[in-house]
Amino acid sequence: MNNFPLQPMHDPKLNSLLSALHLASPALPVGGFAYSQGLEQAIEDRWVTNMEQAYIWIRDGLLLNLARQELPWWLHCYEAASQQQWDALREGNQQLSAMRETAELRLESLQMGYSMAKLFAQWPSAQALAALQDVTWSYPAAYAALAACTSVEKETALVAYLWSWVENQVLAAIKTVPLGQIEGQQLLHRLKEDIVAACVVAQATSTAEAGSAPVGLALASARHETQYSRLFRS
């Protein structure tokens, strides 16, 4: 058996891709699997009862809420971290925390942000983030900042973030609509184009113009806080 000496990998594109895959991995211990972001209540209220309705719910959340409101501030946090502008990063983090529609959605973001921040110290290039002990991290800000500090290219990082969000939503639909595994894969295929569209909208929207009015999401999430029997925390 031949033994080949391992050589350090210095290809920036491969390193960036590996970091993006790592951040998008369901094995990342941030607890995203525990949340449905209002989808469970929409299913309980019979707003979502089949694959087509699940697609519309996820697509609308992606294009009408995330792309127009959250993602412009996600990009702000990415740029701030990449330039080591920590005050600007703090501002973006505060905005992302403040724009949650309900108490449970805000708690979700803060709990996942806390879990993400615990991982900063494991990344050699993110030690400056680990040193920001005064920040109560929201999840999107923590994700964007870590992606920037680990040199994941901006568009790749944004796609990875949205893919993990979409994947969690589809898994929630598989469990609770319920849908089959094949239908879940069909949903993921359909949502790929919507992820690309969301990235385009987000990059064309300034933080001054960022905003949305997800009334249905807010109602579903508020009702979910008192739902009698549930699998998810949001």
PDB file of C-alpha atoms in Angstrom:
ATOM      1  CA  MET A   1       0.000   0.000   0.000  1.00  0.00           C
ATOM      2  CA  ASN A   2       1.436   3.337  -1.037  1.00  0.00           C
ATOM      3  CA  ASN A   3       1.519   6.156   1.473  1.00  0.00           C
ATOM      4  CA  PHE A   4       1.152   9.576  -0.086  1.00  0.00           C
ATOM      5  CA  PRO A   5       2.148  12.578   2.024  1.00  0.00           C
ATOM      6  CA  LEU A   6      -0.751  14.956   2.608  1.00  0.00           C
ATOM      7  CA  GLN A   7      -0.147  18.423   1.271  1.00  0.00           C
ATOM      8  CA  PRO A   8      -1.878  21.527   2.621  1.00  0.00           C
ATOM      9  CA  MET A   9      -4.622  22.790   0.316  1.00  0.00           C
ATOM     10  CA  HIS A  10      -3.999  26.337  -0.856  1.00  0.00           C
ATOM     11  CA  ASP A  11      -6.692  26.631  -3.513  1.00  0.00           C
ATOM     12  CA  PRO A  12      -8.848  29.596  -2.355  1.00  0.00           C
ATOM     13  CA  LYS A  13     -11.872  28.441  -4.370  1.00  0.00           C
ATOM     14  CA  LEU A  14     -11.829  24.971  -2.851  1.00  0.00           C
ATOM     15  CA  ASN A  15     -11.313  26.354   0.644  1.00  0.00           C
ATOM     16  CA  SER A  16     -14.226  28.749   0.104  1.00  0.00           C
ATOM     17  CA  LEU A  17     -16.440  25.927  -1.164  1.00  0.00           C
ATOM     18  CA  LEU A  18     -15.564  23.686   1.775  1.00  0.00           C
ATOM     19  CA  SER A  19     -16.361  26.471   4.237  1.00  0.00           C
ATOM     20  CA  ALA A  20     -19.684  27.160   2.492  1.00  0.00           C
ATOM     21  CA  LEU A  21     -20.617  23.467   2.603  1.00  0.00           C
ATOM     22  CA  HIS A  22     -19.624  23.337   6.270  1.00  0.00           C
ATOM     23  CA  LEU A  23     -21.825  26.323   7.135  1.00  0.00           C
ATOM     24  CA  ALA A  24     -24.784  24.931   5.171  1.00  0.00           C
ATOM     25  CA  SER A  25     -24.466  21.446   6.652  1.00  0.00           C
ATOM     26  CA  PRO A  26     -27.386  20.081   8.701  1.00  0.00           C
ATOM     27  CA  ALA A  27     -24.703  18.738  11.058  1.00  0.00           C
ATOM     28  CA  LEU A  28     -23.885  22.298  12.139  1.00  0.00           C
ATOM     29  CA  PRO A  29     -25.049  22.346  15.777  1.00  0.00           C
ATOM     30  CA  VAL A  30     -27.276  25.420  15.675  1.00  0.00           C
ATOM     31  CA  GLY A  31     -30.638  23.661  16.114  1.00  0.00           C
ATOM     32  CA  GLY A  32     -32.357  24.715  12.893  1.00  0.00           C
ATOM     33  CA  PHE A  33     -34.192  21.373  12.764  1.00  0.00           C
ATOM     34  CA  ALA A  34     -36.206  22.410  15.834  1.00  0.00           C
ATOM     35  CA  TYR A  35     -37.992  25.286  14.085  1.00  0.00           C
ATOM     36  CA  SER A  36     -40.628  25.561  11.359  1.00  0.00           C
ATOM     37  CA  GLN A  37     -40.958  29.388  11.340  1.00  0.00           C
ATOM     38  CA  GLY A  38     -44.752  29.352  11.377  1.00  0.00           C
ATOM     39  CA  LEU A  39     -45.171  26.493   8.902  1.00  0.00           C
ATOM     40  CA  GLU A  40     -46.393  24.065  11.557  1.00  0.00           C
ATOM     41  CA  GLN A  41     -49.225  26.429  12.503  1.00  0.00           C
ATOM     42  CA  ALA A  42     -50.080  27.021   8.835  1.00  0.00           C
ATOM     43  CA  ILE A  43     -50.455  23.250   8.493  1.00  0.00           C
ATOM     44  CA  GLU A  44     -52.528  23.071  11.686  1.00  0.00           C
ATOM     45  CA  ASP A  45     -54.841  25.798  10.313  1.00  0.00           C
ATOM     46  CA  ARG A  46     -55.134  23.892   6.998  1.00  0.00           C
ATOM     47  CA  TRP A  47     -53.505  26.709   5.026  1.00  0.00           C
ATOM     48  CA  VAL A  48     -50.945  24.144   3.858  1.00  0.00           C
ATOM     49  CA  THR A  49     -52.283  20.659   3.134  1.00  0.00           C
ATOM     50  CA  ASN A  50     -50.324  19.407   0.108  1.00  0.00           C
ATOM     51  CA  MET A  51     -47.084  19.789  -1.814  1.00  0.00           C
ATOM     52  CA  GLU A  52     -48.249  22.711  -3.969  1.00  0.00           C
ATOM     53  CA  GLN A  53     -49.396  24.727  -0.969  1.00  0.00           C
ATOM     54  CA  ALA A  54     -46.151  23.908   0.842  1.00  0.00           C
ATOM     55  CA  TYR A  55     -44.225  25.193  -2.164  1.00  0.00           C
ATOM     56  CA  ILE A  56     -46.196  28.446  -2.228  1.00  0.00           C
ATOM     57  CA  TRP A  57     -45.712  28.991   1.520  1.00  0.00           C
ATOM     58  CA  ILE A  58     -41.949  28.432   1.362  1.00  0.00           C
ATOM     59  CA  ARG A  59     -41.532  30.386  -1.883  1.00  0.00           C
ATOM     60  CA  ASP A  60     -43.453  33.384  -0.557  1.00  0.00           C
ATOM     61  CA  GLY A  61     -41.463  33.414   2.668  1.00  0.00           C
ATOM     62  CA  LEU A  62     -38.279  33.326   0.647  1.00  0.00           C
ATOM     63  CA  LEU A  63     -39.135  35.980  -1.960  1.00  0.00           C
ATOM     64  CA  LEU A  64     -41.529  38.280  -0.104  1.00  0.00           C
ATOM     65  CA  ASN A  65     -39.939  38.275   3.349  1.00  0.00           C
ATOM     66  CA  LEU A  66     -36.334  37.117   3.438  1.00  0.00           C
ATOM     67  CA  ALA A  67     -35.266  38.611   0.114  1.00  0.00           C
ATOM     68  CA  ARG A  68     -36.833  42.015   0.763  1.00  0.00           C
ATOM     69  CA  GLN A  69     -36.245  42.444   4.482  1.00  0.00           C
ATOM     70  CA  GLU A  70     -33.695  40.129   6.091  1.00  0.00           C
ATOM     71  CA  LEU A  71     -31.201  39.516   3.314  1.00  0.00           C
ATOM     72  CA  PRO A  72     -30.240  43.156   2.633  1.00  0.00           C
ATOM     73  CA  TRP A  73     -29.164  43.359   6.284  1.00  0.00           C
ATOM     74  CA  TRP A  74     -27.490  39.936   5.965  1.00  0.00           C
ATOM     75  CA  LEU A  75     -25.408  41.383   3.150  1.00  0.00           C
ATOM     76  CA  HIS A  76     -24.694  44.466   5.269  1.00  0.00           C
ATOM     77  CA  CYS A  77     -23.325  42.227   8.024  1.00  0.00           C
ATOM     78  CA  TYR A  78     -21.232  40.268   5.539  1.00  0.00           C
ATOM     79  CA  GLU A  79     -19.656  43.438   4.149  1.00  0.00           C
ATOM     80  CA  ALA A  80     -19.077  44.888   7.622  1.00  0.00           C
ATOM     81  CA  ALA A  81     -17.340  41.733   8.845  1.00  0.00           C
ATOM     82  CA  SER A  82     -15.243  41.401   5.699  1.00  0.00           C
ATOM     83  CA  GLN A  83     -13.970  44.964   6.255  1.00  0.00           C
ATOM     84  CA  GLN A  84     -13.674  44.525  10.034  1.00  0.00           C
ATOM     85  CA  GLN A  85     -16.145  47.365  10.624  1.00  0.00           C
ATOM     86  CA  TRP A  86     -17.394  46.079  13.942  1.00  0.00           C
ATOM     87  CA  ASP A  87     -19.735  48.981  14.757  1.00  0.00           C
ATOM     88  CA  ALA A  88     -21.495  48.494  11.409  1.00  0.00           C
ATOM     89  CA  LEU A  89     -21.727  44.776  12.147  1.00  0.00           C
ATOM     90  CA  ARG A  90     -23.282  45.520  15.534  1.00  0.00           C
ATOM     91  CA  GLU A  91     -25.837  47.789  13.858  1.00  0.00           C
ATOM     92  CA  GLY A  92     -26.790  45.110  11.354  1.00  0.00           C
ATOM     93  CA  ASN A  93     -27.104  42.543  14.108  1.00  0.00           C
ATOM     94  CA  GLN A  94     -29.396  44.822  16.112  1.00  0.00           C
ATOM     95  CA  GLN A  95     -31.579  45.456  13.076  1.00  0.00           C
ATOM     96  CA  LEU A  96     -31.906  41.743  12.358  1.00  0.00           C
ATOM     97  CA  SER A  97     -32.865  41.071  15.978  1.00  0.00           C
ATOM     98  CA  ALA A  98     -35.435  43.864  16.015  1.00  0.00           C
ATOM     99  CA  MET A  99     -37.251  42.878  12.806  1.00  0.00           C
ATOM    100  CA  ARG A 100     -38.498  39.481  14.047  1.00  0.00           C
ATOM    101  CA  GLU A 101     -42.273  39.392  13.759  1.00  0.00           C
ATOM    102  CA  THR A 102     -43.061  37.560  17.030  1.00  0.00           C
ATOM    103  CA  ALA A 103     -41.464  36.620  20.326  1.00  0.00           C
ATOM    104  CA  GLU A 104     -40.881  33.007  19.284  1.00  0.00           C
ATOM    105  CA  LEU A 105     -39.228  34.017  16.002  1.00  0.00           C
ATOM    106  CA  ARG A 106     -36.948  36.409  17.862  1.00  0.00           C
ATOM    107  CA  LEU A 107     -36.079  33.722  20.412  1.00  0.00           C
ATOM    108  CA  GLU A 108     -35.335  31.306  17.558  1.00  0.00           C
ATOM    109  CA  SER A 109     -32.943  33.764  15.938  1.00  0.00           C
ATOM    110  CA  LEU A 110     -31.172  34.538  19.209  1.00  0.00           C
ATOM    111  CA  GLN A 111     -30.849  30.894  20.253  1.00  0.00           C
ATOM    112  CA  MET A 112     -29.445  29.882  16.878  1.00  0.00           C
ATOM    113  CA  GLY A 113     -27.197  32.955  16.882  1.00  0.00           C
ATOM    114  CA  TYR A 114     -25.863  31.989  20.299  1.00  0.00           C
ATOM    115  CA  SER A 115     -25.134  28.471  19.056  1.00  0.00           C
ATOM    116  CA  MET A 116     -23.410  29.797  15.937  1.00  0.00           C
ATOM    117  CA  ALA A 117     -21.279  32.199  17.982  1.00  0.00           C
ATOM    118  CA  LYS A 118     -20.028  29.284  20.107  1.00  0.00           C
ATOM    119  CA  LEU A 119     -18.394  27.957  16.926  1.00  0.00           C
ATOM    120  CA  PHE A 120     -16.437  31.128  16.134  1.00  0.00           C
ATOM    121  CA  ALA A 121     -13.426  30.051  18.175  1.00  0.00           C
ATOM    122  CA  GLN A 122     -13.031  26.884  16.082  1.00  0.00           C
ATOM    123  CA  TRP A 123     -12.323  28.912  12.944  1.00  0.00           C
ATOM    124  CA  PRO A 124      -8.776  30.389  12.970  1.00  0.00           C
ATOM    125  CA  SER A 125      -9.834  33.291  10.751  1.00  0.00           C
ATOM    126  CA  ALA A 126     -12.802  34.218  12.970  1.00  0.00           C
ATOM    127  CA  GLN A 127     -11.009  35.015  16.205  1.00  0.00           C
ATOM    128  CA  ALA A 128     -11.982  38.687  15.921  1.00  0.00           C
ATOM    129  CA  LEU A 129     -15.625  37.611  15.990  1.00  0.00           C
ATOM    130  CA  ALA A 130     -15.018  35.394  18.999  1.00  0.00           C
ATOM    131  CA  ALA A 131     -13.579  38.436  20.765  1.00  0.00           C
ATOM    132  CA  LEU A 132     -16.840  40.406  20.393  1.00  0.00           C
ATOM    133  CA  GLN A 133     -18.144  39.331  23.777  1.00  0.00           C
ATOM    134  CA  ASP A 134     -20.632  42.205  24.046  1.00  0.00           C
ATOM    135  CA  VAL A 135     -22.737  41.080  21.064  1.00  0.00           C
ATOM    136  CA  THR A 136     -25.982  39.140  21.490  1.00  0.00           C
ATOM    137  CA  TRP A 137     -25.983  37.501  18.098  1.00  0.00           C
ATOM    138  CA  SER A 138     -28.945  36.999  15.815  1.00  0.00           C
ATOM    139  CA  TYR A 139     -28.534  33.954  13.611  1.00  0.00           C
ATOM    140  CA  PRO A 140     -28.391  35.685  10.201  1.00  0.00           C
ATOM    141  CA  ALA A 141     -25.808  38.205  11.434  1.00  0.00           C
ATOM    142  CA  ALA A 142     -23.663  35.494  13.015  1.00  0.00           C
ATOM    143  CA  TYR A 143     -23.848  33.378   9.855  1.00  0.00           C
ATOM    144  CA  ALA A 144     -23.008  36.281   7.530  1.00  0.00           C
ATOM    145  CA  ALA A 145     -20.129  37.444   9.713  1.00  0.00           C
ATOM    146  CA  LEU A 146     -18.606  33.977   9.984  1.00  0.00           C
ATOM    147  CA  ALA A 147     -18.938  33.411   6.241  1.00  0.00           C
ATOM    148  CA  ALA A 148     -17.156  36.697   5.562  1.00  0.00           C
ATOM    149  CA  CYS A 149     -14.345  36.021   8.033  1.00  0.00           C
ATOM    150  CA  THR A 150     -13.749  32.572   6.538  1.00  0.00           C
ATOM    151  CA  SER A 151     -13.453  34.085   3.039  1.00  0.00           C
ATOM    152  CA  VAL A 152     -16.525  32.419   1.586  1.00  0.00           C
ATOM    153  CA  GLU A 153     -17.400  34.386  -1.555  1.00  0.00           C
ATOM    154  CA  LYS A 154     -20.447  36.578  -0.888  1.00  0.00           C
ATOM    155  CA  GLU A 155     -22.876  35.082  -3.426  1.00  0.00           C
ATOM    156  CA  THR A 156     -21.829  31.546  -2.497  1.00  0.00           C
ATOM    157  CA  ALA A 157     -22.340  32.304   1.187  1.00  0.00           C
ATOM    158  CA  LEU A 158     -25.771  33.788   0.548  1.00  0.00           C
ATOM    159  CA  VAL A 159     -26.859  30.790  -1.530  1.00  0.00           C
ATOM    160  CA  ALA A 160     -25.589  28.419   1.174  1.00  0.00           C
ATOM    161  CA  TYR A 161     -27.542  30.328   3.836  1.00  0.00           C
ATOM    162  CA  LEU A 162     -30.737  30.210   1.792  1.00  0.00           C
ATOM    163  CA  TRP A 163     -30.273  26.566   0.901  1.00  0.00           C
ATOM    164  CA  SER A 164     -30.073  25.608   4.581  1.00  0.00           C
ATOM    165  CA  TRP A 165     -33.203  27.708   5.272  1.00  0.00           C
ATOM    166  CA  VAL A 166     -35.129  26.114   2.402  1.00  0.00           C
ATOM    167  CA  GLU A 167     -33.964  22.634   3.355  1.00  0.00           C
ATOM    168  CA  ASN A 168     -35.209  23.097   6.929  1.00  0.00           C
ATOM    169  CA  GLN A 169     -38.580  24.328   5.662  1.00  0.00           C
ATOM    170  CA  VAL A 170     -38.934  21.355   3.318  1.00  0.00           C
ATOM    171  CA  LEU A 171     -38.010  18.921   6.085  1.00  0.00           C
ATOM    172  CA  ALA A 172     -40.636  20.523   8.321  1.00  0.00           C
ATOM    173  CA  ALA A 173     -43.203  20.062   5.536  1.00  0.00           C
ATOM    174  CA  ILE A 174     -42.195  16.415   5.059  1.00  0.00           C
ATOM    175  CA  LYS A 175     -42.756  15.761   8.767  1.00  0.00           C
ATOM    176  CA  THR A 176     -46.003  17.637   9.295  1.00  0.00           C
ATOM    177  CA  VAL A 177     -48.048  17.988   6.072  1.00  0.00           C
ATOM    178  CA  PRO A 178     -46.943  15.145   5.704  1.00  0.00           C
ATOM    179  CA  LEU A 179     -45.100  14.718   2.414  1.00  0.00           C
ATOM    180  CA  GLY A 180     -43.045  11.842   1.084  1.00  0.00           C
ATOM    181  CA  GLN A 181     -39.302  11.977   0.558  1.00  0.00           C
ATOM    182  CA  ILE A 182     -39.737  12.119  -3.238  1.00  0.00           C
ATOM    183  CA  GLU A 183     -42.109  15.086  -2.915  1.00  0.00           C
ATOM    184  CA  GLY A 184     -39.555  16.749  -0.675  1.00  0.00           C
ATOM    185  CA  GLN A 185     -36.908  16.398  -3.361  1.00  0.00           C
ATOM    186  CA  GLN A 186     -39.310  17.803  -5.944  1.00  0.00           C
ATOM    187  CA  LEU A 187     -39.848  20.815  -3.710  1.00  0.00           C
ATOM    188  CA  LEU A 188     -36.101  21.384  -3.392  1.00  0.00           C
ATOM    189  CA  HIS A 189     -35.708  21.261  -7.173  1.00  0.00           C
ATOM    190  CA  ARG A 190     -38.500  23.808  -7.668  1.00  0.00           C
ATOM    191  CA  LEU A 191     -37.113  26.129  -5.018  1.00  0.00           C
ATOM    192  CA  LYS A 192     -33.639  26.350  -6.572  1.00  0.00           C
ATOM    193  CA  GLU A 193     -34.800  29.004  -9.044  1.00  0.00           C
ATOM    194  CA  ASP A 194     -36.476  30.909  -6.208  1.00  0.00           C
ATOM    195  CA  ILE A 195     -33.223  30.927  -4.235  1.00  0.00           C
ATOM    196  CA  VAL A 196     -31.481  32.512  -7.203  1.00  0.00           C
ATOM    197  CA  ALA A 197     -34.308  35.043  -7.550  1.00  0.00           C
ATOM    198  CA  ALA A 198     -34.108  35.878  -3.836  1.00  0.00           C
ATOM    199  CA  CYS A 199     -30.379  36.575  -4.154  1.00  0.00           C
ATOM    200  CA  VAL A 200     -31.029  38.955  -7.051  1.00  0.00           C
ATOM    201  CA  VAL A 201     -33.724  40.828  -5.124  1.00  0.00           C
ATOM    202  CA  ALA A 202     -31.591  41.061  -1.984  1.00  0.00           C
ATOM    203  CA  GLN A 203     -28.568  42.438  -3.817  1.00  0.00           C
ATOM    204  CA  ALA A 204     -30.752  45.044  -5.528  1.00  0.00           C
ATOM    205  CA  THR A 205     -32.329  46.201  -2.236  1.00  0.00           C
ATOM    206  CA  SER A 206     -30.533  48.667   0.013  1.00  0.00           C
ATOM    207  CA  THR A 207     -30.912  48.512   3.775  1.00  0.00           C
ATOM    208  CA  ALA A 208     -32.762  51.841   3.589  1.00  0.00           C
ATOM    209  CA  GLU A 209     -35.356  50.206   1.322  1.00  0.00           C
ATOM    210  CA  ALA A 210     -35.481  46.884   3.145  1.00  0.00           C
ATOM    211  CA  GLY A 211     -38.870  45.946   4.514  1.00  0.00           C
ATOM    212  CA  SER A 212     -41.805  43.566   4.250  1.00  0.00           C
ATOM    213  CA  ALA A 213     -45.270  43.005   5.701  1.00  0.00           C
ATOM    214  CA  PRO A 214     -45.577  39.232   6.272  1.00  0.00           C
ATOM    215  CA  VAL A 215     -48.965  39.377   8.006  1.00  0.00           C
ATOM    216  CA  GLY A 216     -49.751  35.703   7.418  1.00  0.00           C
ATOM    217  CA  LEU A 217     -46.400  34.634   8.838  1.00  0.00           C
ATOM    218  CA  ALA A 218     -46.845  36.846  11.886  1.00  0.00           C
ATOM    219  CA  LEU A 219     -50.337  35.481  12.544  1.00  0.00           C
ATOM    220  CA  ALA A 220     -49.223  31.877  12.137  1.00  0.00           C
ATOM    221  CA  SER A 221     -46.233  32.393  14.414  1.00  0.00           C
ATOM    222  CA  ALA A 222     -48.263  34.194  17.085  1.00  0.00           C
ATOM    223  CA  ARG A 223     -50.868  31.421  17.077  1.00  0.00           C
ATOM    224  CA  HIS A 224     -48.130  28.795  17.212  1.00  0.00           C
ATOM    225  CA  GLU A 225     -46.939  30.187  20.554  1.00  0.00           C
ATOM    226  CA  THR A 226     -50.085  28.687  22.127  1.00  0.00           C
ATOM    227  CA  GLN A 227     -50.616  25.694  19.822  1.00  0.00           C
ATOM    228  CA  TYR A 228     -51.578  22.764  22.022  1.00  0.00           C
ATOM    229  CA  SER A 229     -49.614  19.949  20.385  1.00  0.00           C
ATOM    230  CA  ARG A 230     -46.545  20.683  18.291  1.00  0.00           C
ATOM    231  CA  LEU A 231     -43.257  19.265  17.059  1.00  0.00           C
ATOM    232  CA  PHE A 232     -41.418  22.546  16.486  1.00  0.00           C
ATOM    233  CA  ARG A 233     -40.435  25.512  18.642  1.00  0.00           C
ATOM    234  CA  SER A 234     -41.638  28.079  16.079  1.00  0.00           C
TER     235      SER A 234
END
